[in-house]
XYZ file of C-alpha atoms in Angstrom:
600
model
C 26.826 4.668 -5.264
C 24.224 2.853 -3.263
C 20.312 4.292 -2.461
C 17.682 3.124 -0.497
C 14.296 2.034 -1.151
C 13.359 6.270 -0.614
C 12.929 7.931 -3.056
C 9.421 10.210 -2.656
C 10.006 11.616 -5.099
C 6.357 10.880 -6.357
C 4.797 12.263 -4.132
C 0.910 10.712 -5.848
C -1.157 12.452 -3.587
C -4.371 12.642 -3.757
C -4.071 15.597 -1.871
C -4.911 17.727 -4.952
C -2.502 19.995 -4.555
C -3.617 23.432 -4.952
C -7.446 23.543 -5.332
C -8.189 20.112 -3.824
C -7.778 18.529 -0.011
C -10.069 16.965 0.668
C -10.894 17.000 4.820
C -13.008 13.881 4.107
C -12.439 11.921 7.146
C -11.844 9.130 4.552
C -8.411 8.990 5.357
C -8.423 7.145 9.094
C -11.445 4.664 7.908
C -10.962 1.276 8.461
C -13.231 -1.309 8.282
C -14.334 -2.923 12.038
C -12.816 -5.901 12.413
C -16.745 -7.739 13.601
C -17.844 -6.836 10.819
C -17.467 -8.680 7.435
C -18.667 -7.651 4.260
C -21.041 -9.418 3.104
C -21.909 -10.686 -0.695
C -24.154 -9.218 -3.626
C -27.620 -10.058 -2.440
C -29.551 -12.555 -5.143
C -32.814 -10.869 -4.575
C -32.860 -7.538 -1.906
C -33.480 -3.738 -2.963
C -30.962 -2.414 -0.132
C -28.220 -4.839 1.741
C -25.534 -2.912 3.623
C -22.222 -4.627 3.011
C -19.991 -2.935 5.610
C -19.435 0.587 7.482
C -16.951 1.492 10.029
C -16.703 4.102 13.111
C -13.054 5.698 13.895
C -12.764 8.249 15.263
C -16.388 10.349 14.893
C -16.078 9.743 11.289
C -18.936 6.817 10.364
C -19.009 6.150 6.825
C -19.767 2.163 4.605
C -20.899 0.726 2.018
C -24.282 0.062 0.349
C -25.785 -2.678 -2.434
C -28.866 -0.898 -3.835
C -30.827 -2.779 -6.683
C -30.532 0.002 -10.315
C -34.524 -0.204 -10.749
C -34.976 3.063 -12.004
C -32.365 5.676 -12.610
C -33.405 8.641 -10.048
C -33.288 7.166 -6.305
C -32.855 8.363 -3.046
C -31.129 6.408 0.095
C -30.734 7.373 3.531
C -29.494 6.133 6.510
C -31.150 7.362 9.714
C -29.974 7.520 13.094
C -29.706 7.526 16.434
C -27.826 8.658 18.726
C -25.470 7.020 21.739
C -28.352 7.724 23.938
C -30.639 6.093 21.907
C -32.627 9.459 20.706
C -34.195 8.739 17.057
C -33.813 12.663 15.231
C -35.798 10.999 11.728
C -35.341 15.362 10.691
C -32.169 15.386 12.072
C -29.861 12.992 12.694
C -30.130 11.307 9.174
C -26.890 10.656 6.181
C -27.759 10.566 2.214
C -25.444 7.850 0.910
C -23.862 8.555 -2.963
C -23.631 6.044 -6.015
C -20.304 5.036 -6.470
C -20.240 2.500 -9.331
C -22.527 -0.348 -11.282
C -21.097 -3.993 -10.013
C -20.584 -5.941 -12.997
C -22.891 -8.435 -14.136
C -25.469 -7.804 -11.989
C -28.373 -5.559 -11.433
C -27.012 -3.598 -8.501
C -25.015 -0.845 -7.619
C -22.881 0.074 -5.032
C -23.669 3.376 -2.899
C -21.280 5.260 -0.814
C -21.670 7.579 2.906
C -19.465 9.156 5.047
C -20.401 11.638 8.100
C -18.601 13.305 10.494
C -20.796 12.508 14.590
C -18.878 14.359 16.890
C -21.733 15.724 18.898
C -24.026 12.921 20.552
C -22.671 9.847 18.987
C -24.324 6.907 17.668
C -26.038 3.523 18.429
C -28.238 2.554 16.160
C -28.695 2.886 12.129
C -31.428 1.650 9.679
C -31.513 2.333 5.671
C -33.549 3.511 3.476
C -34.487 3.675 0.031
C -36.988 5.859 -2.595
C -37.311 4.494 -6.312
C -40.547 4.571 -8.092
C -42.966 6.075 -5.603
C -41.800 2.871 -3.280
C -39.397 2.705 -0.232
C -37.493 -0.099 0.878
C -35.916 -0.814 4.446
C -32.733 -3.006 5.375
C -33.389 -2.481 9.245
C -30.974 -5.448 9.812
C -34.695 -8.046 10.407
C -36.645 -5.737 12.001
C -33.277 -4.565 14.907
C -31.329 -2.172 12.841
C -27.516 -2.190 13.257
C -25.559 -2.270 16.109
C -22.790 0.822 16.477
C -20.472 -0.447 19.596
C -17.648 2.090 18.974
C -18.365 5.450 20.916
C -17.437 8.712 19.169
C -14.041 10.123 19.723
C -13.011 13.675 18.506
C -11.388 13.780 14.929
C -9.265 17.866 15.772
C -6.659 16.244 16.982
C -6.051 12.775 15.259
C -2.345 12.468 14.751
C -3.430 8.341 13.961
C -1.028 6.666 10.925
C -4.250 3.941 10.446
C -4.221 2.910 7.335
C -7.446 2.744 5.058
C -9.557 0.169 4.399
C -8.361 -2.051 1.607
C -11.515 -2.105 -0.320
C -11.120 1.034 -4.450
C -14.565 2.561 -2.626
C -13.419 5.262 -1.008
C -10.339 6.404 -3.657
C -13.091 5.796 -6.611
C -14.799 9.218 -5.235
C -10.828 11.332 -4.759
C -8.780 12.719 -6.915
C -4.916 11.626 -7.154
C -1.977 14.750 -7.187
C 1.693 13.824 -8.040
C 4.122 14.929 -6.935
C 7.942 14.060 -6.072
C 9.116 14.308 -3.185
C 12.196 15.966 -4.460
C 10.447 18.608 -6.850
C 7.313 19.798 -4.569
C 8.863 21.371 -1.780
C 11.796 22.272 0.602
C 12.167 21.958 4.315
C 13.780 26.173 3.499
C 12.153 28.918 2.770
C 15.071 29.127 -0.007
C 12.894 29.345 -3.993
C 16.027 28.919 -5.478
C 16.030 26.903 -8.305
C 17.902 23.678 -9.749
C 20.286 24.007 -11.900
C 20.256 20.153 -12.814
C 16.944 18.152 -12.821
C 19.051 14.692 -13.184
C 20.054 15.391 -9.545
C 18.428 15.766 -6.604
C 17.049 19.419 -6.592
C 16.593 19.693 -2.470
C 13.113 18.313 -1.634
C 11.869 16.883 1.414
C 9.270 14.853 3.895
C 9.609 17.672 6.534
C 5.937 18.610 7.273
C 6.637 21.720 9.601
C 7.168 24.538 6.604
C 7.580 21.788 3.744
C 5.043 19.841 1.569
C 1.519 19.521 4.406
C 2.243 23.819 4.644
C 1.954 24.241 1.099
C -1.073 21.449 0.736
C -3.397 24.619 2.944
C -4.476 25.348 -0.455
C -6.710 21.821 -0.293
C -8.336 22.713 2.585
C -11.501 24.295 0.731
C -11.781 21.359 -1.173
C -12.635 17.731 -0.871
C -11.859 14.432 -1.010
C -7.898 14.051 -1.938
C -5.087 11.809 -1.772
C -1.098 11.904 -1.307
C 1.253 9.382 -2.672
C 4.545 9.178 -1.444
C 6.912 6.967 -3.453
C 9.214 5.874 -1.068
C 11.671 4.191 -2.702
C 15.199 5.167 -4.658
C 15.485 7.602 -6.905
C 18.616 8.985 -8.074
C 17.481 11.096 -11.017
C 20.264 10.314 -13.086
C 19.583 10.432 -16.859
C 19.297 7.475 -17.615
C 17.339 4.275 -17.786
C 14.194 6.465 -18.215
C 12.722 4.707 -15.080
C 15.126 5.666 -12.206
C 13.624 3.482 -9.989
C 16.749 2.086 -8.247
C 16.593 0.299 -5.464
C 19.606 -1.273 -3.038
C 18.069 -1.644 0.482
C 14.286 -2.255 -0.296
C 13.556 -1.646 4.014
C 15.389 1.542 4.216
C 14.788 4.879 3.651
C 16.390 7.633 0.973
C 17.988 9.875 3.494
C 18.144 12.905 0.800
C 14.646 13.033 1.322
C 14.501 12.871 5.321
C 14.068 10.713 8.420
C 11.738 8.139 9.050
C 9.844 9.858 11.407
C 10.075 13.176 8.900
C 7.585 10.519 6.799
C 6.212 8.791 8.890
C 4.902 13.246 10.261
C 4.080 13.128 7.229
C 1.660 10.776 6.871
C 0.397 11.606 10.219
C -0.374 14.992 9.074
C -2.351 14.236 5.498
C -4.299 11.388 7.950
C -5.317 14.959 10.379
C -6.530 16.522 7.188
C -8.607 13.805 5.505
C -5.900 12.751 2.980
C -4.789 9.855 2.111
C -0.654 8.983 1.245
C -0.083 5.972 -1.976
C 2.984 4.874 -1.864
C 5.584 3.958 -5.090
C 6.647 0.363 -5.118
C 8.163 -1.729 -7.719
C 8.536 -5.487 -7.228
C 10.410 -6.282 -10.280
C 14.078 -5.196 -10.236
C 16.718 -3.327 -8.233
C 19.676 -0.195 -9.355
C 22.718 -1.179 -11.235
C 25.003 -2.509 -10.426
C 28.632 -2.590 -11.769
C 30.607 -3.632 -8.944
C 28.425 -6.841 -6.789
C 25.607 -6.728 -4.063
C 27.409 -5.517 -1.151
C 24.333 -3.867 0.871
C 22.080 -5.089 -1.813
C 18.089 -6.400 0.006
C 19.073 -9.207 -2.673
C 22.548 -9.280 -1.935
C 23.789 -12.545 -4.445
C 23.380 -12.965 -7.999
C 21.306 -16.091 -7.481
C 18.499 -13.718 -6.708
C 18.337 -12.535 -9.918
C 17.441 -13.270 -12.908
C 20.317 -14.019 -15.065
C 20.985 -10.908 -17.626
C 21.050 -12.569 -20.887
C 18.055 -11.874 -23.171
C 16.855 -8.585 -24.834
C 12.870 -7.129 -23.729
C 10.541 -7.099 -26.417
C 6.454 -6.252 -26.095
C 6.246 -8.325 -28.518
C 7.417 -11.292 -26.383
C 5.842 -11.108 -22.886
C 8.433 -13.834 -21.565
C 11.660 -11.019 -22.257
C 9.083 -9.069 -20.211
C 9.220 -10.771 -17.500
C 13.055 -12.294 -17.504
C 14.740 -9.877 -19.404
C 16.464 -6.661 -17.470
C 14.791 -3.031 -17.827
C 17.417 -1.209 -20.369
C 20.170 -4.950 -19.905
C 21.440 -2.688 -16.780
C 18.449 -3.769 -14.141
C 18.845 -6.893 -11.630
C 15.860 -8.549 -12.844
C 14.380 -10.054 -9.393
C 13.959 -13.924 -9.843
C 10.251 -13.409 -9.087
C 9.797 -18.054 -9.300
C 12.340 -17.244 -6.728
C 10.017 -18.372 -3.025
C 12.453 -17.186 -1.031
C 11.901 -13.796 -3.334
C 8.349 -13.841 -3.007
C 8.511 -14.150 0.652
C 10.622 -11.156 0.534
C 8.968 -8.622 -1.980
C 5.623 -9.614 0.139
C 7.165 -8.622 3.745
C 8.769 -5.450 2.208
C 6.061 -3.798 1.093
C 3.806 -4.703 4.336
C 6.280 -3.700 6.337
C 6.101 -0.607 4.306
C 2.410 -0.114 4.424
C 1.851 -0.925 7.963
C 5.335 0.516 9.260
C 3.944 4.644 8.078
C 0.249 3.724 7.664
C 0.462 4.640 4.021
C -3.556 4.243 2.100
C -2.429 3.364 -1.522
C 0.020 1.775 -3.487
C 0.812 2.505 -6.955
C 2.766 -0.152 -8.414
C 5.456 0.096 -10.737
C 6.527 -2.130 -14.048
C 3.291 -4.529 -13.272
C 3.687 -6.586 -16.720
C 7.099 -7.328 -15.604
C 6.436 -10.166 -13.825
C 4.129 -13.344 -13.666
C 0.288 -11.925 -13.072
C 0.226 -15.170 -10.622
C 2.709 -13.341 -8.088
C 0.320 -10.639 -7.897
C -2.918 -11.784 -4.867
C 0.147 -12.351 -2.451
C 1.762 -8.982 -2.479
C -1.508 -7.212 -2.788
C -2.944 -9.161 0.087
C 0.295 -8.655 1.478
C 0.129 -4.501 1.434
C -3.583 -4.638 2.275
C -4.348 -1.525 1.128
C -6.015 -0.158 -2.243
C -4.023 -0.195 -5.401
C -3.464 1.145 -9.033
C -0.536 -0.328 -11.238
C 0.727 0.913 -13.736
C 0.967 -1.559 -17.420
C 3.164 0.352 -19.950
C 1.002 -0.037 -22.627
C -2.064 1.859 -25.285
C -3.682 -1.209 -25.965
C -6.671 -2.179 -24.132
C -7.279 -5.854 -24.582
C -3.734 -5.906 -23.624
C -3.719 -3.803 -20.157
C -7.424 -4.921 -19.353
C -6.851 -8.000 -18.077
C -4.573 -6.887 -15.629
C -7.108 -5.511 -13.848
C -8.538 -9.235 -12.848
C -5.453 -8.632 -10.167
C -5.058 -5.280 -8.952
C -8.354 -3.452 -7.893
C -6.909 -0.136 -10.464
C -4.803 0.027 -13.742
C -3.869 3.413 -14.700
C -5.391 4.503 -17.659
C -2.503 4.045 -20.498
C -5.037 2.721 -23.220
C -7.354 6.043 -22.905
C -4.302 8.262 -22.390
C -2.913 8.441 -26.516
C -6.361 9.579 -27.786
C -7.005 11.864 -25.259
C -3.705 13.615 -26.126
C -4.764 12.774 -29.795
C -8.129 14.112 -29.208
C -7.359 17.214 -27.648
C -3.707 18.458 -28.561
C -3.597 17.088 -32.045
C -6.989 18.300 -32.570
C -7.237 14.245 -34.279
C -11.276 14.046 -34.216
C -12.608 13.346 -31.257
C -15.090 9.895 -31.925
C -11.813 8.091 -30.343
C -12.370 8.978 -26.960
C -15.711 7.433 -27.459
C -14.313 4.193 -29.485
C -11.999 4.126 -26.560
C -14.101 3.708 -24.403
C -16.168 1.153 -25.883
C -13.033 -0.813 -25.607
C -11.931 -0.042 -22.035
C -15.083 -1.694 -21.514
C -15.132 -4.417 -22.909
C -11.040 -5.601 -22.013
C -11.478 -3.902 -17.648
C -13.299 -5.449 -15.297
C -13.996 -2.101 -13.876
C -13.718 0.548 -15.750
C -14.719 3.153 -12.678
C -11.747 2.485 -10.788
C -8.691 3.527 -13.610
C -6.717 6.032 -13.083
C -6.792 8.834 -15.945
C -4.650 10.500 -16.623
C -2.946 13.922 -18.412
C 0.825 14.374 -17.278
C 3.156 12.488 -15.843
C 6.452 12.047 -14.655
C 7.621 9.314 -17.713
C 6.219 11.633 -20.849
C 6.645 15.086 -21.826
C 3.778 17.484 -20.759
C 1.234 18.743 -23.066
C 1.623 22.642 -22.484
C 5.225 20.990 -23.645
C 3.800 19.253 -26.782
C 0.392 21.016 -27.685
C 1.203 24.994 -26.680
C -2.952 26.107 -26.365
C -4.481 26.243 -22.897
C -7.660 26.003 -23.818
C -6.951 22.904 -25.250
C -5.573 21.976 -21.663
C -7.954 22.628 -20.423
C -10.415 20.682 -21.766
C -7.988 17.730 -21.559
C -7.798 17.842 -18.141
C -11.412 18.499 -17.488
C -11.712 15.449 -19.532
C -9.846 13.276 -16.786
C -11.252 15.173 -13.812
C -14.892 14.933 -14.128
C -14.167 11.405 -16.712
C -15.310 8.284 -15.580
C -12.373 6.746 -13.760
C -10.156 7.929 -10.978
C -7.992 11.111 -11.860
C -5.157 12.078 -10.790
C -3.188 15.736 -11.543
C 0.249 15.755 -11.894
C 2.116 18.378 -9.475
C 2.516 21.421 -11.908
C -0.121 21.819 -13.904
C -1.937 23.876 -11.667
C 0.557 25.719 -11.988
C 0.495 25.386 -16.711
C 4.491 23.382 -16.065
C 5.015 22.877 -20.207
C 9.112 20.770 -19.278
C 9.603 18.149 -22.429
C 10.243 14.713 -22.211
C 11.482 13.178 -18.744
C 13.688 14.900 -16.881
C 12.505 18.166 -18.162
C 9.087 16.908 -17.016
C 10.138 17.001 -13.461
C 9.958 20.806 -12.660
C 10.570 21.707 -9.231
C 7.544 23.309 -7.901
C 8.901 25.865 -5.032
C 10.006 28.295 -7.841
C 6.091 28.970 -8.951
C 5.463 30.583 -5.265
C 2.888 28.530 -4.626
C 0.359 31.344 -6.289
C -3.619 30.799 -6.093
C -4.560 33.882 -8.073
C -3.198 31.535 -11.346
C -5.278 31.091 -14.438
C -5.016 27.040 -13.937
C -5.312 27.791 -10.282
C -8.272 29.044 -10.949
C -9.786 26.830 -13.218
C -8.386 23.705 -11.604
C -9.680 24.731 -8.182
C -13.036 25.770 -9.831
C -13.125 22.104 -11.759
C -12.827 20.155 -8.130
C -14.511 22.239 -6.469
C -17.973 23.445 -8.493
C -18.431 19.830 -10.159
C -15.718 16.459 -8.728
C -17.457 17.464 -5.586
C -20.522 18.742 -6.269
C -21.754 16.221 -8.581
C -22.564 12.536 -8.028
C -19.731 9.967 -9.532
C -21.863 8.362 -12.235
C -21.467 8.740 -15.350
C -22.731 9.029 -18.888
C -20.163 8.948 -21.548
C -21.946 8.257 -24.990
C -24.189 11.147 -24.831
C -22.909 13.667 -27.666
C -19.726 13.065 -30.036
C -19.117 14.523 -33.316
C -15.361 15.293 -34.018
C -14.649 18.730 -32.504
C -17.317 18.147 -29.267
C -16.884 15.461 -26.699
C -20.168 16.204 -24.118
C -21.509 13.643 -21.521
C -23.214 13.275 -17.879
C -21.481 13.564 -14.711
C -23.708 13.421 -12.017
C -27.088 15.651 -12.989
C -24.467 18.498 -14.781
C -23.632 18.335 -18.449
C -19.975 18.713 -19.275
C -19.522 20.070 -23.190
C -15.645 19.542 -24.374
C -14.241 20.695 -27.284
C -10.262 20.291 -29.581
C -11.537 24.310 -31.304
C -8.541 26.116 -29.196
C -7.691 29.554 -28.188
C -9.197 31.708 -30.802
C -11.916 29.622 -31.735
C -15.407 28.163 -30.964
C -18.971 27.036 -32.095
C -22.199 27.198 -31.621
C -23.722 23.373 -31.072
C -27.433 22.170 -30.720
C -27.700 18.112 -29.665
C -29.790 16.306 -28.259
C -28.640 15.081 -24.864
C -31.260 11.325 -25.661
C -33.283 11.073 -22.122
C -30.345 12.149 -19.810
C -31.866 15.025 -18.792
C -35.227 15.837 -17.223
C -37.145 18.098 -19.692
C -37.077 21.595 -18.639
C -34.410 21.611 -16.796
C -32.143 24.354 -16.900
C -27.925 24.510 -16.974
C -25.594 26.839 -16.178
C -22.231 26.809 -16.656
C -19.836 27.204 -13.933
C -17.374 29.385 -15.826
C -19.388 31.791 -17.570
C -23.054 31.417 -15.824
C -24.251 30.654 -19.999
C -27.832 29.181 -19.635
C -29.579 26.442 -21.643
C -32.676 24.951 -21.201
C -33.022 20.645 -22.417
C -35.924 21.151 -25.166
C -37.647 18.020 -26.523
C -33.831 16.513 -25.663
C -31.885 18.933 -27.157
C -29.953 22.134 -25.724
C -28.144 24.526 -27.347
C -24.697 25.701 -26.143
C -22.730 27.867 -27.592
C -18.285 27.466 -26.946
C -16.260 30.941 -26.846
C -12.398 30.701 -27.408
C -12.163 26.529 -27.293
C -12.846 26.488 -23.263
C -15.038 23.830 -21.875
C -18.816 24.217 -20.403
C -19.350 23.498 -17.087
C -23.411 22.784 -17.422
C -24.568 22.147 -13.529
């Protein structure tokens, strides 16, 4: 039986589905062709990197010299009529990430300007009692594009390929086949290893259920448009045959285009899950396959071993998935054309790359260039020294090295100091840890609550994922406390839950996103205070205190916060309203029933 390149069973959506539909308008962000990015400055205190002004959304990135911790970066602009109003026409920029190997940081800004438009702007940087400016050598920056309404746009234009907008968002990963149906049926699925009925259709289906996100900010989506057969084996099930066509189980090309357009219309990105390593299994030749001859594949004459990189790149996964010969120049051109076609035809804003370690590294620059959008790549290994170098080939890597100590520390109640150790190891191994995608659940592993049946521990682990350095991924069903077992048990249909917005976990995740992730700056100080049972870190001006005590347990703990918080500063927990005050660099917190604390 043949399947097309479309399993969109994976809507890895930045759309934190029931809680954080970010109307961030960055989804339509598109860099102007006439404004190339500028190099990191050598001495300037503030310098524009780039800006865009599309559909009324004025966004961009700035280089800021890291002089001191406390900074204010403001953009001042004039209307299309040339009117300056310093009090009203201003936009605050926010910290995004440090630039490795330099004394500079990325700061970003985004604002919707639908009234009056914008014609010129300059940047002011206030730090340590001094003010510095970038006013384009006293000429100001001229904005030539005029504002248009953002309320009716259905554009599927892809987002800028720079990682900045993604670094501020939360990915919500869904399986299209398990997320929502095109009917109102709530019937379950008797066989998780087969199709269950989810589709792309957006009128009654996926976009309707995304109403829950509109109260939050910054989300994205990711339809994995690949063949997904849902057989029990092999475990990955990325079994494409025709790489250019959709799997009709999930709907038509028009349905998928409508889904992407609807997502863009409410400020969401859509991320496409892609595979370049292999095709679907065959026992009767390659008729109907994009790679239609055995000569297009590596020979099936070896056994894969994690200790042998050549075997990872040449052998067939599970001995049954034909491994595409990526040393063949014709195959390389076709694979590049495939990803370019999908991104441009449907307007995807990013890609998740499966089985990244199974193809030689020097294949990837051309492939990512052809895609032209942000990419996060799966390197399935917990060894940061092995995984880290892959970030030289993709902007972002899925953070498996942190996943395992996260489970051991919060789930198995082992020492939380292992998280600190792993974070340090990641810093040494990766190019930019702020762009790693963090997760506690996904489609390949048993859910946290299946292995560790303690909702408090899960809340701590999920809070870490959402607020620690990096880009968080929330797996569909996390917000409903799903507890499915090993694949395919971790791929339950979501419609059977009824999409409740008052369940305990829904309300919890919603609060973490809206009261903390959305409101606190993105900068973190992870090595704040850690022992076997407690992990505390700073996010923006907030203090996050997590523990592995679990339900029914707690403690009172005094912690030293170094110089990360202002003396006398009061902080209030978003869950309990517990109030603490920084005194001589110390605070005393009370953990009850093992629950996380987020002081803002």
